[in-house]
Coordinates of C-alpha atoms in Angstrom, one line a residue:
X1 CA -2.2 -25.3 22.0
X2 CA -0.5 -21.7 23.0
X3 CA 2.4 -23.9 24.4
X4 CA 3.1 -25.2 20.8
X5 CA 2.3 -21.5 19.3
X6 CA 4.8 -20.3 22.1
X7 CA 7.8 -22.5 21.4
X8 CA 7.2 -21.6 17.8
X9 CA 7.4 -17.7 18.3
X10 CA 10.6 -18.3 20.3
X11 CA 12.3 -20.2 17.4
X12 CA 10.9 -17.9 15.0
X13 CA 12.1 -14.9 17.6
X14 CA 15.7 -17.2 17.7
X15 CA 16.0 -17.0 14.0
X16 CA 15.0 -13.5 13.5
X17 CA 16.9 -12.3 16.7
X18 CA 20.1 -10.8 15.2
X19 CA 20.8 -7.4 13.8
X20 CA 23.5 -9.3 11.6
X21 CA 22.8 -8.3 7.8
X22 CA 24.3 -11.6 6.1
X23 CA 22.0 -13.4 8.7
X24 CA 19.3 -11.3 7.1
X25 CA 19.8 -12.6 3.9
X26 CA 19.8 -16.1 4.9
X27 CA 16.7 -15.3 7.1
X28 CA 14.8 -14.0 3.8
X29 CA 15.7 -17.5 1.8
X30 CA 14.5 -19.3 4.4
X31 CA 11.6 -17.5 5.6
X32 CA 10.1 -15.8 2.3
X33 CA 11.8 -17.2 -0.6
X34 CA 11.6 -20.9 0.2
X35 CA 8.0 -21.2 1.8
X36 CA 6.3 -18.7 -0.9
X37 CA 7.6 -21.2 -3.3
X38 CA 7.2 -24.2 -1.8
X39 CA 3.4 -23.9 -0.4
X40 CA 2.2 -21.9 -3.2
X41 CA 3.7 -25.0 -5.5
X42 CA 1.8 -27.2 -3.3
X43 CA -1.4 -25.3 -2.0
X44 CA -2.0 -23.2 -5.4
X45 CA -0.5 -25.8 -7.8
X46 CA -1.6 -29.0 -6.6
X47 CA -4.5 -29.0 -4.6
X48 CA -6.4 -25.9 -5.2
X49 CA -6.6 -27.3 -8.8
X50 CA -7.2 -30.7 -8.1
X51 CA -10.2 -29.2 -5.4
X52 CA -11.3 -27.4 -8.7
X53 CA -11.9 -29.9 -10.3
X54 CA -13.8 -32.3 -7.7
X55 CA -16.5 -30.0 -6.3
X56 CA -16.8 -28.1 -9.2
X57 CA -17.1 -24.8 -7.6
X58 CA -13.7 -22.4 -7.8
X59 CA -15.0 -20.4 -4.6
X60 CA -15.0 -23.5 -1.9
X61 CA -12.2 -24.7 -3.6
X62 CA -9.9 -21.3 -2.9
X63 CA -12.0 -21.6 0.9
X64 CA -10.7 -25.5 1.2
X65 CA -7.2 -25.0 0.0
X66 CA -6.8 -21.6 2.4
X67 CA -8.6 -23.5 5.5
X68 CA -5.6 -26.6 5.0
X69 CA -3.4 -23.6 4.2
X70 CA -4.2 -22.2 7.4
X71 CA -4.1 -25.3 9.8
X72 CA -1.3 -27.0 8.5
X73 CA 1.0 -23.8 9.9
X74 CA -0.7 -24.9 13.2
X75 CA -0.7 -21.5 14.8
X76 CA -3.9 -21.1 15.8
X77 CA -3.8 -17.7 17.1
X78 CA -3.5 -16.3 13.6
X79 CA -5.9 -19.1 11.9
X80 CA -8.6 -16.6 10.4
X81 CA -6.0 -14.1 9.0
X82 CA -4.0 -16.5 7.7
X83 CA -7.0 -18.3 5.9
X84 CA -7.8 -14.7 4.0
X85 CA -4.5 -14.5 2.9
X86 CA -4.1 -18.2 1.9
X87 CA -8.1 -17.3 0.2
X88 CA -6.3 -14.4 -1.3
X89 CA -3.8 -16.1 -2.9
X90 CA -5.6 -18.5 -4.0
X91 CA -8.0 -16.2 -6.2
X92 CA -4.9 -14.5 -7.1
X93 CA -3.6 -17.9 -8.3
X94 CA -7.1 -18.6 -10.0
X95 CA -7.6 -15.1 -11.3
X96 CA -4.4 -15.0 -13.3
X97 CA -3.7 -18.2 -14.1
X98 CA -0.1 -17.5 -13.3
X99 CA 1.4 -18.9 -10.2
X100 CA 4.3 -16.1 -10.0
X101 CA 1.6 -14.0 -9.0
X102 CA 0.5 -15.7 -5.5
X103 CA 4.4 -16.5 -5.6
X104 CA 5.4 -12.9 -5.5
X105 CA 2.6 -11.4 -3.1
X106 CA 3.8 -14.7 -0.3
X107 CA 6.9 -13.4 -0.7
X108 CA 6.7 -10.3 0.0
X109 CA 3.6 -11.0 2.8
X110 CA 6.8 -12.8 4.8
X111 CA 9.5 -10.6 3.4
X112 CA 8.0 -7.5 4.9
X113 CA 7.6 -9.3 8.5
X114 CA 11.9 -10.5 8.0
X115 CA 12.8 -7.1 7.2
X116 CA 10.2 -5.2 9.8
X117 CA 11.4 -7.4 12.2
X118 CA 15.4 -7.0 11.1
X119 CA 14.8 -3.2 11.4
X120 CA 13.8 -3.7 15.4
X121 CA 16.3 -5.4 16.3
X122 CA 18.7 -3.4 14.2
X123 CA 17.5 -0.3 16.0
X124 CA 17.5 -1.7 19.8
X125 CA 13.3 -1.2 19.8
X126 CA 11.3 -3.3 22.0
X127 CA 8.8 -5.5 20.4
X128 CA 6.3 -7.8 22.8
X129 CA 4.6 -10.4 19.9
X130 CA 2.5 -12.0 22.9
X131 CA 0.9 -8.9 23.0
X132 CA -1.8 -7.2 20.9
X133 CA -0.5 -4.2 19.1
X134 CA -3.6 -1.7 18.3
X135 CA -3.2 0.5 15.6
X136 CA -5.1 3.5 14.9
X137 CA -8.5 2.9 13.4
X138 CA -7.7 5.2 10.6
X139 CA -4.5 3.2 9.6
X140 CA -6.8 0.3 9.7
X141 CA -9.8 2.4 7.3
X142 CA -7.2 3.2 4.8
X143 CA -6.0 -0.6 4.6
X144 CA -8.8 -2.0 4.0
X145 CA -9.7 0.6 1.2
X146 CA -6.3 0.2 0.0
X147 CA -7.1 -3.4 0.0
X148 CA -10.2 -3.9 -1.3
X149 CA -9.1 -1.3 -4.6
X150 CA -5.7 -3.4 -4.9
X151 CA -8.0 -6.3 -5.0
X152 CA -10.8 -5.0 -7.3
X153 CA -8.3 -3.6 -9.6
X154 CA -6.8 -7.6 -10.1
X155 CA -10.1 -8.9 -10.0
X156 CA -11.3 -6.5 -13.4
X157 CA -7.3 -7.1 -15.0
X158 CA -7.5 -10.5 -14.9
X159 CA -11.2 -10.9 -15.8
X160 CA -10.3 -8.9 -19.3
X161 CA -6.9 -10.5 -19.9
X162 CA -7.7 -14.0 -19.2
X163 CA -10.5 -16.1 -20.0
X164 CA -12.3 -17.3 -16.6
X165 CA -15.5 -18.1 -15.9
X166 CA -17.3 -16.7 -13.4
X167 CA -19.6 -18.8 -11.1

Protein backbone atom coordinates (compact mmCIF):
# COMPACT_ATOMS: atom_id res chain seq x y z
CA UNK A 1 0.00 0.00 0.00
CA UNK A 2 2.97 2.73 0.60
CA UNK A 3 4.00 1.96 -3.09
CA UNK A 4 0.52 3.34 -4.30
CA UNK A 5 0.72 6.30 -1.48
CA UNK A 6 4.37 6.79 -2.97
CA UNK A 7 3.66 7.14 -6.60
CA UNK A 8 0.85 9.35 -5.54
CA UNK A 9 3.10 11.96 -3.51
CA UNK A 10 5.41 12.01 -6.50
CA UNK A 11 2.62 13.13 -8.93
CA UNK A 12 1.27 15.20 -6.41
CA UNK A 13 5.19 16.52 -5.79
CA UNK A 14 5.29 16.64 -10.05
CA UNK A 15 2.31 18.87 -10.08
CA UNK A 16 3.24 21.08 -7.30
CA UNK A 17 6.99 21.14 -8.23
CA UNK A 18 7.34 24.53 -10.01
CA UNK A 19 7.92 27.95 -8.63
CA UNK A 20 5.98 29.22 -11.83
CA UNK A 21 3.01 31.52 -10.61
CA UNK A 22 0.57 30.93 -13.67
CA UNK A 23 1.21 27.16 -12.82
CA UNK A 24 0.03 28.16 -9.45
CA UNK A 25 -3.11 29.24 -10.46
CA UNK A 26 -3.86 26.35 -12.52
CA UNK A 27 -2.48 24.15 -9.54
CA UNK A 28 -5.30 25.91 -7.19
CA UNK A 29 -8.25 24.98 -9.89
CA UNK A 30 -7.20 21.81 -9.94
CA UNK A 31 -6.31 20.95 -6.56
CA UNK A 32 -8.74 23.16 -4.29
CA UNK A 33 -11.28 24.62 -6.37
CA UNK A 34 -12.32 21.53 -8.36
CA UNK A 35 -12.19 18.70 -5.61
CA UNK A 36 -13.77 21.05 -2.70
CA UNK A 37 -16.60 21.31 -5.15
CA UNK A 38 -16.78 18.19 -6.64
CA UNK A 39 -16.57 15.83 -3.31
CA UNK A 40 -18.40 18.14 -1.14
CA UNK A 41 -21.30 17.95 -4.09
CA UNK A 42 -20.98 14.31 -3.81
CA UNK A 43 -20.04 13.37 -0.09
CA UNK A 44 -22.07 16.32 1.61
CA UNK A 45 -24.86 16.61 -1.03
CA UNK A 46 -25.57 13.20 -1.98
CA UNK A 47 -24.82 10.70 0.36
CA UNK A 48 -24.43 12.23 3.69
CA UNK A 49 -28.15 13.13 3.21
CA UNK A 50 -29.32 10.09 1.72
CA UNK A 51 -27.18 8.22 4.92
CA UNK A 52 -29.49 10.70 6.93
CA UNK A 53 -32.13 9.59 6.13
CA UNK A 54 -31.58 5.61 6.22
CA UNK A 55 -30.14 5.05 9.72
CA UNK A 56 -31.82 7.84 11.09
CA UNK A 57 -29.06 9.12 13.19
CA UNK A 58 -27.14 12.46 11.78
CA UNK A 59 -23.92 11.50 13.92
CA UNK A 60 -23.03 7.87 12.06
CA UNK A 61 -24.20 9.31 9.13
CA UNK A 62 -21.40 12.43 9.16
CA UNK A 63 -18.97 9.20 10.60
CA UNK A 64 -20.08 6.95 7.37
CA UNK A 65 -19.88 9.70 4.81
CA UNK A 66 -16.16 10.85 6.27
CA UNK A 67 -14.93 7.01 6.60
CA UNK A 68 -15.97 6.62 2.43
CA UNK A 69 -14.61 10.18 2.33
CA UNK A 70 -11.48 9.06 3.78
CA UNK A 71 -10.86 5.67 1.85
CA UNK A 72 -11.84 6.59 -1.44
CA UNK A 73 -8.61 9.17 -1.47
CA UNK A 74 -6.82 5.78 -0.87
CA UNK A 75 -3.94 7.25 1.08
CA UNK A 76 -3.85 5.37 3.91
CA UNK A 77 -1.19 7.07 5.74
CA UNK A 78 -3.39 10.15 6.36
CA UNK A 79 -6.82 7.88 6.78
CA UNK A 80 -7.68 9.12 10.43
CA UNK A 81 -6.94 12.83 9.71
CA UNK A 82 -8.55 12.91 6.83
CA UNK A 83 -11.75 11.15 8.24
CA UNK A 84 -11.99 14.30 11.00
CA UNK A 85 -11.81 16.61 8.48
CA UNK A 86 -14.31 14.76 6.06
CA UNK A 87 -16.45 14.37 9.83
CA UNK A 88 -15.87 18.08 10.11
CA UNK A 89 -17.24 19.00 7.09
CA UNK A 90 -19.79 17.03 7.27
CA UNK A 91 -21.35 18.61 10.56
CA UNK A 92 -20.33 21.81 9.03
CA UNK A 93 -22.54 20.77 6.06
CA UNK A 94 -25.30 19.47 8.56
CA UNK A 95 -25.03 22.36 10.98
CA UNK A 96 -25.72 25.03 8.46
CA UNK A 97 -27.59 23.59 6.07
CA UNK A 98 -25.61 25.48 3.47
CA UNK A 99 -23.14 23.59 1.39
CA UNK A 100 -20.91 26.73 0.59
CA UNK A 101 -19.86 26.36 4.04
CA UNK A 102 -18.04 22.75 3.87
CA UNK A 103 -17.30 24.20 0.19
CA UNK A 104 -15.35 27.07 1.44
CA UNK A 105 -13.43 25.45 4.47
CA UNK A 106 -12.24 22.27 1.59
CA UNK A 107 -11.09 24.83 -0.20
CA UNK A 108 -9.18 26.53 1.67
CA UNK A 109 -8.01 23.00 3.78
CA UNK A 110 -6.24 22.26 0.10
CA UNK A 111 -5.54 25.85 -0.89
CA UNK A 112 -3.38 26.47 2.09
CA UNK A 113 -1.31 23.02 1.34
CA UNK A 114 -0.96 24.65 -2.90
CA UNK A 115 0.18 27.85 -1.64
CA UNK A 116 2.47 26.43 1.53
CA UNK A 117 3.85 24.18 -0.84
CA UNK A 118 4.28 27.07 -3.82
CA UNK A 119 6.06 29.18 -1.20
CA UNK A 120 8.95 26.19 -0.74
CA UNK A 121 9.59 25.80 -3.83
CA UNK A 122 9.45 29.41 -4.57
CA UNK A 123 12.07 30.01 -1.88
CA UNK A 124 14.58 26.99 -2.77
CA UNK A 125 13.57 25.32 0.97
CA UNK A 126 13.88 21.69 1.41
CA UNK A 127 10.90 19.85 2.25
CA UNK A 128 11.05 15.73 2.91
CA UNK A 129 7.01 14.68 2.94
CA UNK A 130 8.13 10.95 3.68
CA UNK A 131 9.18 12.23 6.78
CA UNK A 132 7.42 13.22 9.96
CA UNK A 133 7.62 16.89 10.69
CA UNK A 134 7.18 17.51 14.64
CA UNK A 135 6.00 20.64 15.62
CA UNK A 136 6.26 22.12 18.89
CA UNK A 137 3.74 20.93 21.37
CA UNK A 138 2.65 24.38 22.15
CA UNK A 139 1.80 25.15 18.35
CA UNK A 140 -0.11 21.94 18.62
CA UNK A 141 -2.00 23.28 22.31
CA UNK A 142 -3.02 26.43 20.74
CA UNK A 143 -4.57 24.49 17.53
CA UNK A 144 -6.48 22.45 19.02
CA UNK A 145 -7.89 25.36 21.35
CA UNK A 146 -8.17 27.35 18.35
CA UNK A 147 -9.97 24.48 16.96
CA UNK A 148 -12.19 23.36 19.29
CA UNK A 149 -13.50 27.40 19.91
CA UNK A 150 -13.75 27.88 15.97
CA UNK A 151 -15.82 24.76 16.18
CA UNK A 152 -17.94 25.56 19.23
CA UNK A 153 -18.55 28.97 18.10
CA UNK A 154 -20.28 27.25 14.55
CA UNK A 155 -21.82 24.70 16.51
CA UNK A 156 -23.93 27.54 18.95
CA UNK A 157 -24.37 29.99 15.40
CA UNK A 158 -25.92 27.50 13.64
CA UNK A 159 -27.94 25.90 16.38
CA UNK A 160 -29.67 29.61 16.93
CA UNK A 161 -29.93 30.51 13.20
CA UNK A 162 -31.22 27.29 11.86
CA UNK A 163 -33.65 24.92 12.98
CA UNK A 164 -31.77 21.45 13.71
CA UNK A 165 -32.57 18.91 15.90
CA UNK A 166 -30.28 17.63 18.06
CA UNK A 167 -29.98 13.84 18.71
Amino acid sequence: MNTMEDSTNEIVINLLGTPDIGLLFLNLLVMAILPALGEELVFRGVVQPNLIKMVSNYHIAIWITAFIFSAIHMQFQGFLPRMVLGALLGYLSFWSKNLWFPIIAHFFNNAIQVVAFFIVKKNNLEIDLNNNFEFPIYILIISLILFLGIGWYFYRYFLQNTEVEIE
